[in-house]
Amino acid sequence: MDLRPARGTLDLLPPQGSRMRALYDRASALARLHGYRYVETPGFEITELFSATSGETSDVVTKEMYTFDDRKGRSLTLRPEGTAPVMRAYLGAMQEQPSPFKAYYLTRMYRYSRPQEGRYREHRQFGIEVFGAEAPGADAEVIAMGDAFLRGLGLTRIELQLNSIGDEVCRPAYRDELVAFLRANRDRLSDEHRDRFVDNPLRVLDCKDDACRAVAAEAPRITDRLCDPCRAHLEGVQSGLKDAGLSWTLEPTLVRGLDYYTRTAFEFVSPGLSPQQATLFGGGRYDGLAEVLGGPHVPGVGFGMGLERVLLALEQEGIDAPEEPGLAVFVVGVGEAGHARAHDLVRELRAVGVAADAAFEDRPLKAQLKMADRAGATYAAIVGERELEASTVTLRRLSDGDQHEVAADGVASAVAAVGSAPGGAPAGETG
Ligand code: HAM
């Protein structure tokens, strides 16, 4: 049996698992701080949910969906993105929900594409969505939260790109103008777009191909053709960002790869990563999405952040990724009596919230110290014959071997006083 995970998927064993978990914890804390509540939707949905909302010509729908028929012949698709599912769930139960509805999710997405660093067939997203808020302040809050998340990790080489792609009032005329321009420049486009630009001309602006980028740079700009309400909205978003102390560049070719966006579109890019995978998170406003699903008018805005890419960006900037708090104490019992005492001590420590562990079997001291090290413990608490007699424990800090003896009932406070967990969390915070 080939033990490697399926192509384009990752196993997250320690310490990577612990880093991903720490990102989840930070994301939850940040979301809660801003009044967002956790939601989950199914891992697969009726295919139409995505084809009708992401857009029939989007990469996600044309090339990347994991679609299969179930035993009754229904077409289902593994979730490639989170916005449409959360909106679907909300529309089915909106009477019981607050407005605005502020939700966050931490979940896996599935997209079939050529795997490479930063692009996987299964990836993890921290996503937030605000439903029922028209005001530009909602867009600014969403963007500022993503910024705060990344900066909170220590990332500094990140850039915010912002655009407005108009709405159903101003976009049609712009679209026609763009089609005419692209027709005149058809020969310069990449093969992919030469014959298909009429289906979705805005997508050419988003194309990463050098030839298309050169054409896009000369194309008419949507930001010069916005209707008054869209222009006012964009100005409102920018003033909110300014108040939040953010800087950004207006990027008129930024259009995003999914069709449901209206007005605000944004991406945070890490210039250190290769352009295809540089977007750490992207999002925008989708005021027409609820209606596509047969619901009432529910304006909305949100982002999706690729968490594997966040870890890559940290590595690229030479920043240690946070890790979830590890084991505070590994209790080492020497001899039969020591082993029994070790297990009592583990129980006592856990009861007061100190993460503790011990070997299941009585093993030699050296072997247990090695186990303590492998387990990532901050301290080894050694209970040998001498300690048993004196009702003490030898507390050894594994990072440097520094050790001292403490009273057997004082281990929890001795460990808590120092703060034991990697990442600086106090010993008690092991949740
Ligand atoms: P998206 O731009 O398709 O937007 O994906 C969001 C983020 O997920 C990307 O910026 C990237 O960091 C990450 N990502 C996407 N595909 C992959 C992949 N194959 N491998 C690794 N990471 C990936 C959405 O999904 C929208 N639902 C975001 C949103 C929420 N807009 C409004 N609300």
PDB file of C-alpha atoms in Angstrom, residues 159-165 174 205-206 208 213 216-217 220-223 234 238 248-256 263-267 269:
ATOM      1  CA  GLU A 159      -0.207  44.100   0.417  1.00  0.00           C
ATOM      2  CA  LEU A 160      -3.883  44.884   0.179  1.00  0.00           C
ATOM      3  CA  GLN A 161      -5.266  45.302  -3.326  1.00  0.00           C
ATOM      4  CA  LEU A 162      -8.708  46.799  -3.645  1.00  0.00           C
ATOM      5  CA  ASN A 163     -11.127  47.327  -6.479  1.00  0.00           C
ATOM      6  CA  SER A 164     -14.791  47.872  -7.193  1.00  0.00           C
ATOM      7  CA  ILE A 165     -16.265  45.815 -10.005  1.00  0.00           C
ATOM      8  CA  TYR A 174     -18.487  48.478 -18.905  1.00  0.00           C
ATOM      9  CA  LEU A 205      -8.409  40.918 -16.447  1.00  0.00           C
ATOM     10  CA  ASP A 206      -7.769  38.308 -13.759  1.00  0.00           C
ATOM     11  CA  LYS A 208      -2.123  35.521 -14.732  1.00  0.00           C
ATOM     12  CA  ARG A 213      -1.727  40.918 -18.286  1.00  0.00           C
ATOM     13  CA  ALA A 216      -5.374  44.035 -19.194  1.00  0.00           C
ATOM     14  CA  ALA A 217      -3.018  46.895 -18.321  1.00  0.00           C
ATOM     15  CA  PRO A 220     -10.683  50.410 -19.960  1.00  0.00           C
ATOM     16  CA  ARG A 221     -10.932  50.626 -16.188  1.00  0.00           C
ATOM     17  CA  ILE A 222     -14.067  49.762 -14.315  1.00  0.00           C
ATOM     18  CA  THR A 223     -13.163  52.282 -11.634  1.00  0.00           C
ATOM     19  CA  LEU A 234     -15.911  52.461  -2.809  1.00  0.00           C
ATOM     20  CA  GLN A 238     -11.613  53.453   1.631  1.00  0.00           C
ATOM     21  CA  TRP A 248      -3.911  49.673   0.066  1.00  0.00           C
ATOM     22  CA  THR A 249      -3.496  50.037  -3.655  1.00  0.00           C
ATOM     23  CA  LEU A 250      -6.401  50.437  -6.017  1.00  0.00           C
ATOM     24  CA  GLU A 251      -6.020  47.661  -8.556  1.00  0.00           C
ATOM     25  CA  PRO A 252      -8.479  48.170 -11.433  1.00  0.00           C
ATOM     26  CA  THR A 253      -7.749  44.747 -12.949  1.00  0.00           C
ATOM     27  CA  LEU A 254      -8.612  42.867  -9.765  1.00  0.00           C
ATOM     28  CA  VAL A 255     -11.847  41.019 -10.514  1.00  0.00           C
ATOM     29  CA  ARG A 256     -11.672  37.702  -8.558  1.00  0.00           C
ATOM     30  CA  ARG A 263     -18.785  46.259  -5.957  1.00  0.00           C
ATOM     31  CA  THR A 264     -15.919  45.552  -3.534  1.00  0.00           C
ATOM     32  CA  ALA A 265     -13.274  43.015  -4.506  1.00  0.00           C
ATOM     33  CA  PHE A 266     -10.020  42.661  -2.564  1.00  0.00           C
ATOM     34  CA  GLU A 267      -7.027  40.427  -2.147  1.00  0.00           C
ATOM     35  CA  VAL A 269      -1.000  39.220  -1.472  1.00  0.00           C
TER      36      VAL A 269
END
